[in-house]
Structures are given as structure tokens and as C-alpha cells.
Amino acid sequence: MAPILIGDLEDSRRLAELAAQSDVLTFDWENISASLLVPLEKLTVIRPPAAALDVSQDRLREKALFARLRIPVAAHAAVDSKDQLLRAIRKLGLPGVLKTRRSGYDGKGQFVMREARHIEEAWARLGTQGLIYEKFQNFSKEVSIVGARSVKGQTVFYPLSANTHDGGILRYSVAPFADLELERAARTYLKRLMNALAYVGVLTIEFFVVGGRLIANEMAPRVHNSGHWTIEGCVTSQFANHLRAICDLPLGSTRPLGHAAMINFLGEMPDRERLLDVEGLAFHDYGKEPRPGRKLGHCTILRSSKKDRDQALVDALKLIDRP
Ligand code: AMP
């Protein structure tokens, strides 16, 4: 068994100790400091590469990389002053979303501006940091693709997930989202990104579907919440494939075993006994302290038809929302 070291994530000496004792280092949280990981690359192998984490932590650089790889993104502009914000709004129009370039997740650090009267409030809330202004996307769906790349460059891709958010936080995902054309495009973009980053491990891209086309929103250099359904829903889960990839082992099949729905438990845990009455439901409790909006666990339902899956999703959502 690997030794366990407990320490502060910003403690570079402790991190160096960890690296020196490890054959390979990985991470499942994207807000660790990429600059602290870079020196560790001299001590051990870091997979995925620190450079992938680094670019994913800055929405502006991330979008520049997507654009360079011909992965479509929303029209956007860098904003470092109120003047630049006004100029961006004049150029791109309203509505739009003002976001912090760094440290934003689950809808945190962003402000949807629908009318000119929102500008002052958005600037007052976010104006102290480097920002990006994005044109608002009138999407019909949000989807994500999760894939893995091995040390030898083998790639595998899971079926597209369709994701429903509530206040910027993922509420539930269903998969496979069987739109073959979108899936083909998503795979092409993800593979391009993986190869450009010499990526090893699991990588995710989240997209908006606008007018039948994919617009990339962001990447996540880790196993992803929208891929949790793969634990019960695919031959090999995203977690198993991440470990295979970073350990230089062959990747496992991503074949789906049915139609899956994954529902997050947000803020409070639902009644376990009632939920377990739903046939075949898999219940995951992360054992975290409840806090409004916090992801405390999830459940997954698997059915042999899309229709049955959709009905089971409605039933389970009712039990979670009105226990
Ligand atoms: P993000 O933190 O970028 O993943 O954004 C969280 C959620 O906010 C997304 O999943 C969307 O539902 C919404 N959102 C973010 N950016 C935009 C945009 N440019 N247009 C419309 N909705 C957006």
C-alpha cells in the first residue's frame, strides 16, 4: 500500500516529500496550485501534466488554447478595467456573463448581465480580479464528454452526457445522450486537446449545444461529476480508467451497460431508505458536512431503455426534492 501523508496542499516541502516517495502523482481537485506541481516534475512523474492543470485554471488561456485547436468557443473578451468591460459589452452586446478568470467553479465567481443596469453591480462584485466577458449562449442543452489517454497515446471516450444545472451547479446527468453527430464532434475536439497537451489520465470538456453545434465552455483535467454514472453504467468507470492511464496500463472498455441517470445530492442528504426502494438505485454518500449547495453524494439509476430511465429519473427526483 502507498504511504499516506497528510499536509497542507500549499506546503511545498510536504509535497516534495510526497513526490519523492511516489512513482506517479495525480490529483482529483483542480484548484491546487499548478506552480507548486511544476517543481515536483523533477522528482516524479505527474499525470496529468501540470501544464494541463495550469491552462485549465485560467478561463482566458483555456479559451485561447481551444481556439488555437479549432474547438469552437463563445465570443469573449478579457476584462481588467471597467473601461474594458464597457468596451466588451459594446462589442459583444448583452446579455453576457462576466466571470473571474481564475478560481471559479459551480457558477461561483460569475454574474449574468442581462441589461445595462446590471453592469455596476457586476463590477462591484467581481471587479477586483482578472475577468472575462462572454456572450450569453442560448443553449438547448449542456453536454460533456469524458475520455482518457494513456501513456502510449491510446484514447477512449465515454458516451456524451446531457447535464442539467441548477444555479450553476450540476443537478443531474443522463447518458448516453445519443446524438451521433455531436458525439463525433465532441470526441474529435477532446482527442485534439488530449494530444496537444500530451495528456495522460481522464480529461473532460463541457459544451453548450447552440443551434445544433457544440460550443466549448471549459475543460476539467480530472474525473468529472458528469461521468460519475460510469461507475455503474459502463464496463470500466472513469475512475478505473484514470488509474489505468496514469499507471501505464491498457485502458478499459467504455461501453455503456444501459441508459443511466446520475443525480447529485446538493446541500442535504435525501432519505436513503426511500431512495433505495427505487429498483437498482446505487447510493453514494461522500460523508461530508452539509452546507447549502454542497455536493454531498449522488445516486445512479440504470435502465435498459431510455423511456424507463427517464421515468425512473422523474421518480427519484421527486423523492429527493420532496422527501
Ligand atoms: P461554468 O462555471 O463556466 O461551468 O458555468 C456554470 C454554468 O453557468 C454553466 O454550466 C451554464 O449553465 C452557465 N453559463 C456559463 N457560461 C455561460 C454562457 N456564456 N452563456 C450561458 N450560460 C452560461
mmCIF file of C-alpha atoms and ligand atoms in Angstrom:
data_model
loop_
_atom_site.group_PDB
_atom_site.id
_atom_site.type_symbol
_atom_site.label_atom_id
_atom_site.label_comp_id
_atom_site.label_asym_id
_atom_site.label_seq_id
_atom_site.Cartn_x
_atom_site.Cartn_y
_atom_site.Cartn_z
ATOM 1 C CA MET A 1 0.000 0.000 0.000
ATOM 2 C CA ALA A 2 1.174 3.536 -0.705
ATOM 3 C CA PRO A 3 2.182 5.585 2.323
ATOM 4 C CA ILE A 4 -0.312 8.202 3.448
ATOM 5 C CA LEU A 5 0.934 11.725 4.015
ATOM 6 C CA ILE A 6 -1.351 14.377 5.414
ATOM 7 C CA GLY A 7 -0.441 18.009 4.970
ATOM 8 C CA ASP A 8 -1.396 21.372 3.570
ATOM 9 C CA LEU A 9 -1.786 21.451 -0.215
ATOM 10 C CA GLU A 10 0.295 24.641 -0.338
ATOM 11 C CA ASP A 11 3.151 23.118 1.709
ATOM 12 C CA SER A 12 5.884 22.716 -0.928
ATOM 13 C CA ARG A 13 8.195 20.728 1.412
ATOM 14 C CA ARG A 14 5.472 18.216 2.225
ATOM 15 C CA LEU A 15 4.598 17.959 -1.486
ATOM 16 C CA ALA A 16 8.258 17.275 -2.320
ATOM 17 C CA GLU A 17 8.273 14.528 0.324
ATOM 18 C CA LEU A 18 5.169 13.010 -1.252
ATOM 19 C CA ALA A 19 6.687 13.212 -4.740
ATOM 20 C CA ALA A 20 9.946 11.592 -3.604
ATOM 21 C CA GLN A 21 8.002 8.599 -2.234
ATOM 22 C CA SER A 22 5.734 8.188 -5.276
ATOM 23 C CA ASP A 23 6.139 6.518 -8.666
ATOM 24 C CA VAL A 24 3.399 8.745 -10.055
ATOM 25 C CA LEU A 25 1.376 11.657 -8.678
ATOM 26 C CA THR A 26 -2.139 12.592 -9.688
ATOM 27 C CA PHE A 27 -4.873 14.938 -8.420
ATOM 28 C CA ASP A 28 -8.663 14.959 -8.399
ATOM 29 C CA TRP A 29 -9.176 18.590 -7.448
ATOM 30 C CA GLU A 30 -8.398 21.347 -9.907
ATOM 31 C CA ASN A 31 -7.817 24.267 -7.564
ATOM 32 C CA ILE A 32 -4.433 23.079 -6.344
ATOM 33 C CA SER A 33 -1.661 25.411 -7.331
ATOM 34 C CA ALA A 34 -0.147 24.343 -10.678
ATOM 35 C CA SER A 35 3.006 26.334 -9.899
ATOM 36 C CA LEU A 36 3.614 24.113 -6.846
ATOM 37 C CA LEU A 37 3.360 20.999 -9.016
ATOM 38 C CA VAL A 38 5.851 22.135 -11.655
ATOM 39 C CA PRO A 39 8.993 21.681 -9.455
ATOM 40 C CA LEU A 40 7.727 18.222 -8.459
ATOM 41 C CA GLU A 41 8.034 17.095 -12.068
ATOM 42 C CA LYS A 42 11.791 16.824 -11.383
ATOM 43 C CA LEU A 43 11.121 14.367 -8.538
ATOM 44 C CA THR A 44 8.458 12.112 -10.023
ATOM 45 C CA VAL A 45 6.010 11.744 -12.870
ATOM 46 C CA ILE A 46 2.888 13.903 -12.651
ATOM 47 C CA ARG A 47 -0.111 12.727 -14.621
ATOM 48 C CA PRO A 48 -1.993 14.613 -15.973
ATOM 49 C CA PRO A 49 0.813 17.092 -16.723
ATOM 50 C CA ALA A 50 0.957 20.223 -14.550
ATOM 51 C CA ALA A 51 0.734 22.317 -17.747
ATOM 52 C CA ALA A 52 -2.777 20.947 -18.407
ATOM 53 C CA LEU A 53 -3.856 21.900 -14.896
ATOM 54 C CA ASP A 54 -2.250 25.307 -15.318
ATOM 55 C CA VAL A 55 -4.127 26.182 -18.520
ATOM 56 C CA SER A 56 -7.435 24.893 -17.113
ATOM 57 C CA GLN A 57 -7.135 27.331 -14.185
ATOM 58 C CA ASP A 58 -7.383 30.411 -16.382
ATOM 59 C CA ARG A 59 -10.556 30.753 -18.443
ATOM 60 C CA LEU A 60 -8.896 33.160 -20.865
ATOM 61 C CA ARG A 61 -5.862 30.958 -21.630
ATOM 62 C CA GLU A 62 -8.130 27.915 -21.786
ATOM 63 C CA LYS A 63 -10.295 29.584 -24.430
ATOM 64 C CA ALA A 64 -7.210 30.713 -26.358
ATOM 65 C CA LEU A 65 -5.996 27.100 -26.426
ATOM 66 C CA PHE A 66 -9.408 25.858 -27.601
ATOM 67 C CA ALA A 67 -9.481 28.476 -30.341
ATOM 68 C CA ARG A 68 -5.932 27.570 -31.456
ATOM 69 C CA LEU A 69 -7.082 23.926 -31.727
ATOM 70 C CA ARG A 70 -10.181 24.983 -33.703
ATOM 71 C CA ILE A 71 -12.528 23.985 -30.886
ATOM 72 C CA PRO A 72 -15.417 26.498 -31.061
ATOM 73 C CA VAL A 73 -15.852 28.840 -28.063
ATOM 74 C CA ALA A 74 -18.273 31.661 -27.172
ATOM 75 C CA ALA A 75 -17.240 35.145 -28.310
ATOM 76 C CA HIS A 76 -15.377 36.664 -25.365
ATOM 77 C CA ALA A 77 -13.036 39.432 -24.251
ATOM 78 C CA ALA A 78 -10.522 39.912 -21.437
ATOM 79 C CA VAL A 79 -11.626 42.470 -18.859
ATOM 80 C CA ASP A 80 -9.148 44.141 -16.497
ATOM 81 C CA SER A 81 -10.868 47.506 -16.020
ATOM 82 C CA LYS A 82 -14.352 48.955 -16.073
ATOM 83 C CA ASP A 83 -13.493 50.662 -19.346
ATOM 84 C CA GLN A 84 -12.630 47.304 -20.883
ATOM 85 C CA LEU A 85 -15.904 45.879 -19.600
ATOM 86 C CA LEU A 86 -17.884 48.677 -21.255
ATOM 87 C CA ARG A 87 -15.907 48.160 -24.463
ATOM 88 C CA ALA A 88 -16.530 44.369 -24.332
ATOM 89 C CA ILE A 89 -20.259 44.940 -23.855
ATOM 90 C CA ARG A 90 -20.337 47.405 -26.765
ATOM 91 C CA LYS A 91 -18.559 44.870 -28.964
ATOM 92 C CA LEU A 92 -20.302 41.645 -27.891
ATOM 93 C CA GLY A 93 -23.629 43.026 -26.673
ATOM 94 C CA LEU A 94 -25.901 41.958 -23.813
ATOM 95 C CA PRO A 95 -26.811 39.524 -22.370
ATOM 96 C CA GLY A 96 -23.426 38.212 -21.341
ATOM 97 C CA VAL A 97 -21.665 36.512 -18.463
ATOM 98 C CA LEU A 98 -18.864 38.215 -16.541
ATOM 99 C CA LYS A 99 -16.600 35.579 -14.958
ATOM 100 C CA THR A 100 -13.427 35.579 -12.910
ATOM 101 C CA ARG A 101 -10.565 34.198 -14.991
ATOM 102 C CA ARG A 102 -9.408 32.044 -12.066
ATOM 103 C CA SER A 103 -10.906 30.063 -9.158
ATOM 104 C CA GLY A 104 -14.465 29.904 -10.488
ATOM 105 C CA TYR A 105 -16.460 26.697 -10.321
ATOM 106 C CA ASP A 106 -20.092 25.600 -9.952
ATOM 107 C CA GLY A 107 -21.264 29.028 -11.097
ATOM 108 C CA LYS A 108 -19.188 30.808 -8.416
ATOM 109 C CA GLY A 109 -17.375 33.980 -9.461
ATOM 110 C CA GLN A 110 -19.759 34.823 -12.261
ATOM 111 C CA PHE A 111 -22.529 37.270 -12.975
ATOM 112 C CA VAL A 112 -25.119 37.098 -15.743
ATOM 113 C CA MET A 113 -25.706 40.575 -17.167
ATOM 114 C CA ARG A 114 -28.987 40.906 -18.996
ATOM 115 C CA GLU A 115 -29.369 44.667 -19.057
ATOM 116 C CA ALA A 116 -27.121 47.708 -18.833
ATOM 117 C CA ARG A 117 -28.333 48.377 -15.281
ATOM 118 C CA HIS A 118 -26.535 45.171 -14.150
ATOM 119 C CA ILE A 119 -23.112 46.496 -15.096
ATOM 120 C CA GLU A 120 -22.491 48.441 -11.865
ATOM 121 C CA GLU A 121 -23.447 45.521 -9.630
ATOM 122 C CA ALA A 122 -21.404 43.002 -11.624
ATOM 123 C CA TRP A 123 -18.360 45.275 -11.500
ATOM 124 C CA ALA A 124 -18.805 45.933 -7.752
ATOM 125 C CA ARG A 125 -18.936 42.193 -7.079
ATOM 126 C CA LEU A 126 -16.165 40.920 -9.328
ATOM 127 C CA GLY A 127 -14.113 43.947 -10.415
ATOM 128 C CA THR A 128 -11.091 43.327 -8.171
ATOM 129 C CA GLN A 129 -9.896 40.305 -10.184
ATOM 130 C CA GLY A 130 -8.865 39.485 -13.749
ATOM 131 C CA LEU A 131 -12.107 38.817 -15.636
ATOM 132 C CA ILE A 132 -13.530 37.531 -18.881
ATOM 133 C CA TYR A 133 -16.764 38.683 -20.518
ATOM 134 C CA GLU A 134 -18.569 36.035 -22.574
ATOM 135 C CA LYS A 135 -21.514 36.381 -24.851
ATOM 136 C CA PHE A 136 -24.526 34.613 -23.308
ATOM 137 C CA GLN A 137 -25.182 31.274 -25.025
ATOM 138 C CA ASN A 138 -28.829 30.419 -25.674
ATOM 139 C CA PHE A 139 -28.170 26.718 -25.456
ATOM 140 C CA SER A 140 -30.709 23.941 -25.977
ATOM 141 C CA LYS A 141 -28.620 21.542 -23.850
ATOM 142 C CA GLU A 142 -25.406 21.325 -21.898
ATOM 143 C CA VAL A 143 -23.363 18.204 -22.626
ATOM 144 C CA SER A 144 -19.973 16.888 -21.625
ATOM 145 C CA ILE A 145 -17.551 14.319 -22.879
ATOM 146 C CA VAL A 146 -15.195 12.380 -20.634
ATOM 147 C CA GLY A 147 -12.262 10.491 -22.121
ATOM 148 C CA ALA A 148 -8.924 9.032 -21.147
ATOM 149 C CA ARG A 149 -5.496 8.978 -22.788
ATOM 150 C CA SER A 150 -2.783 6.510 -21.822
ATOM 151 C CA VAL A 151 0.984 6.957 -21.648
ATOM 152 C CA LYS A 152 1.249 5.196 -25.032
ATOM 153 C CA GLY A 153 -1.302 7.563 -26.563
ATOM 154 C CA GLN A 154 -4.274 5.169 -26.584
ATOM 155 C CA THR A 155 -7.545 7.087 -26.212
ATOM 156 C CA VAL A 156 -11.032 6.026 -25.112
ATOM 157 C CA PHE A 157 -14.215 8.105 -24.880
ATOM 158 C CA TYR A 158 -17.397 7.711 -22.877
ATOM 159 C CA PRO A 159 -20.783 8.474 -24.439
ATOM 160 C CA LEU A 160 -21.908 12.097 -24.211
ATOM 161 C CA SER A 161 -23.736 13.077 -21.020
ATOM 162 C CA ALA A 162 -26.539 15.656 -21.056
ATOM 163 C CA ASN A 163 -26.275 17.816 -17.958
ATOM 164 C CA THR A 164 -28.923 19.847 -16.136
ATOM 165 C CA HIS A 165 -27.671 22.602 -13.839
ATOM 166 C CA ASP A 166 -29.408 24.484 -11.072
ATOM 167 C CA GLY A 167 -27.903 27.838 -10.145
ATOM 168 C CA GLY A 168 -24.663 26.884 -11.949
ATOM 169 C CA ILE A 169 -24.342 23.564 -10.057
ATOM 170 C CA LEU A 170 -24.791 20.193 -11.769
ATOM 171 C CA ARG A 171 -28.132 18.729 -10.676
ATOM 172 C CA TYR A 172 -28.322 15.619 -12.838
ATOM 173 C CA SER A 173 -26.802 13.958 -15.889
ATOM 174 C CA VAL A 174 -28.273 11.443 -18.300
ATOM 175 C CA ALA A 175 -26.293 9.290 -20.690
ATOM 176 C CA PRO A 176 -25.807 8.150 -23.347
ATOM 177 C CA PHE A 177 -27.031 11.362 -24.988
ATOM 178 C CA ALA A 178 -27.463 9.645 -28.309
ATOM 179 C CA ASP A 179 -26.702 12.310 -30.871
ATOM 180 C CA LEU A 180 -24.116 10.643 -33.030
ATOM 181 C CA GLU A 181 -23.058 13.771 -34.869
ATOM 182 C CA LEU A 182 -22.497 15.770 -31.686
ATOM 183 C CA GLU A 183 -20.723 12.819 -30.128
ATOM 184 C CA ARG A 184 -18.381 12.510 -33.087
ATOM 185 C CA ALA A 185 -17.562 16.225 -32.901
ATOM 186 C CA ALA A 186 -17.028 16.076 -29.125
ATOM 187 C CA ARG A 187 -14.647 13.130 -29.479
ATOM 188 C CA THR A 188 -12.684 14.895 -32.188
ATOM 189 C CA TYR A 189 -12.279 18.013 -30.024
ATOM 190 C CA LEU A 190 -11.345 16.053 -26.897
ATOM 191 C CA LYS A 191 -8.801 13.951 -28.765
ATOM 192 C CA ARG A 192 -7.252 17.066 -30.289
ATOM 193 C CA LEU A 193 -6.968 18.643 -26.847
ATOM 194 C CA MET A 194 -5.509 15.498 -25.265
ATOM 195 C CA ASN A 195 -2.884 15.147 -27.962
ATOM 196 C CA ALA A 196 -1.938 18.842 -27.844
ATOM 197 C CA LEU A 197 -1.370 18.611 -24.076
ATOM 198 C CA ALA A 198 0.408 15.187 -24.277
ATOM 199 C CA TYR A 199 -2.265 14.346 -21.728
ATOM 200 C CA VAL A 200 -2.308 11.235 -19.527
ATOM 201 C CA GLY A 201 -5.410 10.466 -17.442
ATOM 202 C CA VAL A 202 -9.060 11.416 -17.641
ATOM 203 C CA LEU A 203 -9.998 14.721 -19.263
ATOM 204 C CA THR A 204 -13.429 16.320 -19.668
ATOM 205 C CA ILE A 205 -14.825 19.068 -21.884
ATOM 206 C CA GLU A 206 -18.152 20.714 -21.114
ATOM 207 C CA PHE A 207 -20.092 22.145 -24.051
ATOM 208 C CA PHE A 208 -23.180 24.192 -24.796
ATOM 209 C CA VAL A 209 -25.319 22.928 -27.683
ATOM 210 C CA VAL A 210 -26.280 26.025 -29.673
ATOM 211 C CA GLY A 211 -28.150 25.681 -32.966
ATOM 212 C CA GLY A 212 -27.133 22.028 -33.182
ATOM 213 C CA ARG A 213 -23.416 22.858 -32.766
ATOM 214 C CA LEU A 214 -21.027 22.404 -29.871
ATOM 215 C CA ILE A 215 -19.534 25.451 -28.154
ATOM 216 C CA ALA A 216 -16.853 24.519 -25.613
ATOM 217 C CA ASN A 217 -17.352 26.083 -22.180
ATOM 218 C CA GLU A 218 -14.500 24.629 -20.172
ATOM 219 C CA MET A 219 -12.233 21.665 -19.582
ATOM 220 C CA ALA A 220 -11.609 19.723 -16.371
ATOM 221 C CA PRO A 221 -8.281 17.865 -16.079
ATOM 222 C CA ARG A 222 -9.712 15.134 -13.845
ATOM 223 C CA VAL A 223 -12.519 12.657 -13.344
ATOM 224 C CA HIS A 224 -15.721 14.647 -13.681
ATOM 225 C CA ASN A 225 -19.044 14.818 -11.836
ATOM 226 C CA SER A 226 -20.910 14.313 -15.132
ATOM 227 C CA GLY A 227 -19.032 10.999 -15.508
ATOM 228 C CA HIS A 228 -19.988 9.530 -12.128
ATOM 229 C CA TRP A 229 -22.680 7.442 -13.843
ATOM 230 C CA THR A 230 -19.871 5.390 -15.439
ATOM 231 C CA ILE A 231 -19.246 3.643 -12.061
ATOM 232 C CA GLU A 232 -22.347 1.500 -12.569
ATOM 233 C CA GLY A 233 -23.157 2.460 -16.153
ATOM 234 C CA CYS A 234 -20.069 1.378 -18.146
ATOM 235 C CA VAL A 235 -17.815 -1.653 -18.396
ATOM 236 C CA THR A 236 -14.913 0.407 -16.971
ATOM 237 C CA SER A 237 -15.583 3.527 -14.870
ATOM 238 C CA GLN A 238 -13.858 6.876 -15.381
ATOM 239 C CA PHE A 239 -12.042 6.317 -12.058
ATOM 240 C CA ALA A 240 -10.675 2.921 -13.116
ATOM 241 C CA ASN A 241 -9.584 4.315 -16.473
ATOM 242 C CA HIS A 242 -7.861 7.278 -14.834
ATOM 243 C CA LEU A 243 -5.825 4.876 -12.678
ATOM 244 C CA ARG A 244 -5.079 2.619 -15.653
ATOM 245 C CA ALA A 245 -3.916 5.632 -17.663
ATOM 246 C CA ILE A 246 -1.582 7.103 -15.028
ATOM 247 C CA CYS A 247 -0.147 3.642 -14.203
ATOM 248 C CA ASP A 248 0.725 2.998 -17.871
ATOM 249 C CA LEU A 249 -1.782 0.156 -18.194
ATOM 250 C CA PRO A 250 -4.109 -0.589 -21.128
ATOM 251 C CA LEU A 251 -7.374 1.381 -20.962
ATOM 252 C CA GLY A 252 -10.658 -0.435 -20.328
ATOM 253 C CA SER A 253 -13.821 -0.545 -22.412
ATOM 254 C CA THR A 254 -16.115 2.479 -22.079
ATOM 255 C CA ARG A 255 -19.125 0.567 -23.423
ATOM 256 C CA PRO A 256 -22.345 1.667 -21.691
ATOM 257 C CA LEU A 257 -24.359 -1.050 -19.943
ATOM 258 C CA GLY A 258 -27.707 0.691 -20.394
ATOM 259 C CA HIS A 259 -29.336 4.109 -20.055
ATOM 260 C CA ALA A 260 -28.110 5.899 -16.946
ATOM 261 C CA ALA A 261 -29.158 8.852 -14.827
ATOM 262 C CA MET A 262 -26.953 10.344 -12.106
ATOM 263 C CA ILE A 263 -28.458 12.783 -9.587
ATOM 264 C CA ASN A 264 -26.357 14.893 -7.218
ATOM 265 C CA PHE A 265 -27.359 15.331 -3.576
ATOM 266 C CA LEU A 266 -26.936 19.070 -3.049
ATOM 267 C CA GLY A 267 -26.932 20.761 0.365
ATOM 268 C CA GLU A 268 -28.634 17.938 2.255
ATOM 269 C CA MET A 269 -28.783 14.169 2.051
ATOM 270 C CA PRO A 270 -32.087 12.622 0.935
ATOM 271 C CA ASP A 271 -33.934 9.834 2.755
ATOM 272 C CA ARG A 272 -31.750 6.823 1.996
ATOM 273 C CA GLU A 273 -34.386 4.177 2.731
ATOM 274 C CA ARG A 274 -36.996 5.644 0.414
ATOM 275 C CA LEU A 275 -34.494 6.172 -2.387
ATOM 276 C CA LEU A 276 -33.195 2.622 -2.119
ATOM 277 C CA ASP A 277 -36.740 1.484 -2.914
ATOM 278 C CA VAL A 278 -36.100 2.649 -6.491
ATOM 279 C CA GLU A 279 -35.102 -0.505 -8.319
ATOM 280 C CA GLY A 280 -31.353 -0.964 -8.679
ATOM 281 C CA LEU A 281 -30.517 2.547 -7.432
ATOM 282 C CA ALA A 282 -26.859 2.961 -6.406
ATOM 283 C CA PHE A 283 -26.441 5.323 -3.454
ATOM 284 C CA HIS A 284 -23.176 7.201 -2.871
ATOM 285 C CA ASP A 285 -22.651 9.151 0.359
ATOM 286 C CA TYR A 286 -19.420 11.202 0.455
ATOM 287 C CA GLY A 287 -19.674 11.620 4.250
ATOM 288 C CA LYS A 288 -19.337 15.409 4.019
ATOM 289 C CA GLU A 289 -20.664 18.068 6.360
ATOM 290 C CA PRO A 290 -23.918 19.505 4.860
ATOM 291 C CA ARG A 291 -23.695 23.076 3.549
ATOM 292 C CA PRO A 292 -26.072 24.868 1.137
ATOM 293 C CA GLY A 293 -25.300 23.855 -2.439
ATOM 294 C CA ARG A 294 -22.507 21.452 -1.420
ATOM 295 C CA LYS A 295 -22.224 18.141 -3.301
ATOM 296 C CA LEU A 296 -22.734 15.585 -0.524
ATOM 297 C CA GLY A 297 -23.291 12.469 -2.609
ATOM 298 C CA HIS A 298 -25.089 11.149 -5.673
ATOM 299 C CA CYS A 299 -27.183 8.261 -6.906
ATOM 300 C CA THR A 300 -27.225 6.407 -10.198
ATOM 301 C CA ILE A 301 -30.053 4.547 -11.903
ATOM 302 C CA LEU A 302 -29.550 2.224 -14.845
ATOM 303 C CA ARG A 303 -32.338 1.013 -17.164
ATOM 304 C CA SER A 304 -32.484 -0.961 -20.393
ATOM 305 C CA SER A 305 -34.481 1.709 -22.269
ATOM 306 C CA LYS A 306 -34.311 5.488 -22.409
ATOM 307 C CA LYS A 307 -38.035 5.708 -21.633
ATOM 308 C CA ASP A 308 -37.703 3.643 -18.443
ATOM 309 C CA ARG A 309 -34.614 5.633 -17.437
ATOM 310 C CA ASP A 310 -36.446 8.943 -17.894
ATOM 311 C CA GLN A 311 -39.361 7.719 -15.758
ATOM 312 C CA ALA A 312 -37.014 6.443 -13.028
ATOM 313 C CA LEU A 313 -35.244 9.822 -13.069
ATOM 314 C CA VAL A 314 -38.536 11.680 -12.540
ATOM 315 C CA ASP A 315 -39.476 9.306 -9.675
ATOM 316 C CA ALA A 316 -36.095 9.643 -7.962
ATOM 317 C CA LEU A 317 -36.053 13.449 -8.336
ATOM 318 C CA LYS A 318 -39.471 13.585 -6.642
ATOM 319 C CA LEU A 319 -38.175 11.533 -3.707
ATOM 320 C CA ILE A 320 -35.108 13.757 -3.377
ATOM 321 C CA ASP A 321 -36.950 17.066 -3.713
ATOM 322 C CA ARG A 322 -39.969 16.181 -1.542
ATOM 323 C CA PRO A 323 -38.872 13.579 0.916
HETATM 324 P P1 AMP B 1 -19.071 27.458 -15.601
HETATM 325 O O1 AMP B 1 -18.574 27.796 -14.221
HETATM 326 O O2 AMP B 1 -18.391 28.205 -16.691
HETATM 327 O O3 AMP B 1 -19.124 25.968 -15.836
HETATM 328 O O4 AMP B 1 -20.597 27.927 -15.642
HETATM 329 C C1 AMP B 1 -21.592 27.331 -14.823
HETATM 330 C C2 AMP B 1 -22.914 27.327 -15.565
HETATM 331 O O5 AMP B 1 -23.319 28.668 -15.886
HETATM 332 C C3 AMP B 1 -22.858 26.608 -16.910
HETATM 333 O O6 AMP B 1 -22.997 25.234 -16.759
HETATM 334 C C4 AMP B 1 -24.038 27.269 -17.623
HETATM 335 O O7 AMP B 1 -25.261 26.713 -17.180
HETATM 336 C C5 AMP B 1 -23.951 28.711 -17.154
HETATM 337 N N1 AMP B 1 -23.113 29.511 -18.112
HETATM 338 C C6 AMP B 1 -21.776 29.697 -18.037
HETATM 339 N N2 AMP B 1 -21.335 30.448 -19.079
HETATM 340 C C7 AMP B 1 -22.411 30.725 -19.838
HETATM 341 C C8 AMP B 1 -22.622 31.451 -21.055
HETATM 342 N N3 AMP B 1 -21.599 32.061 -21.719
HETATM 343 N N4 AMP B 1 -23.880 31.511 -21.554
HETATM 344 C C9 AMP B 1 -24.914 30.916 -20.904
HETATM 345 N N5 AMP B 1 -24.792 30.229 -19.754
HETATM 346 C C10 AMP B 1 -23.559 30.119 -19.211
#
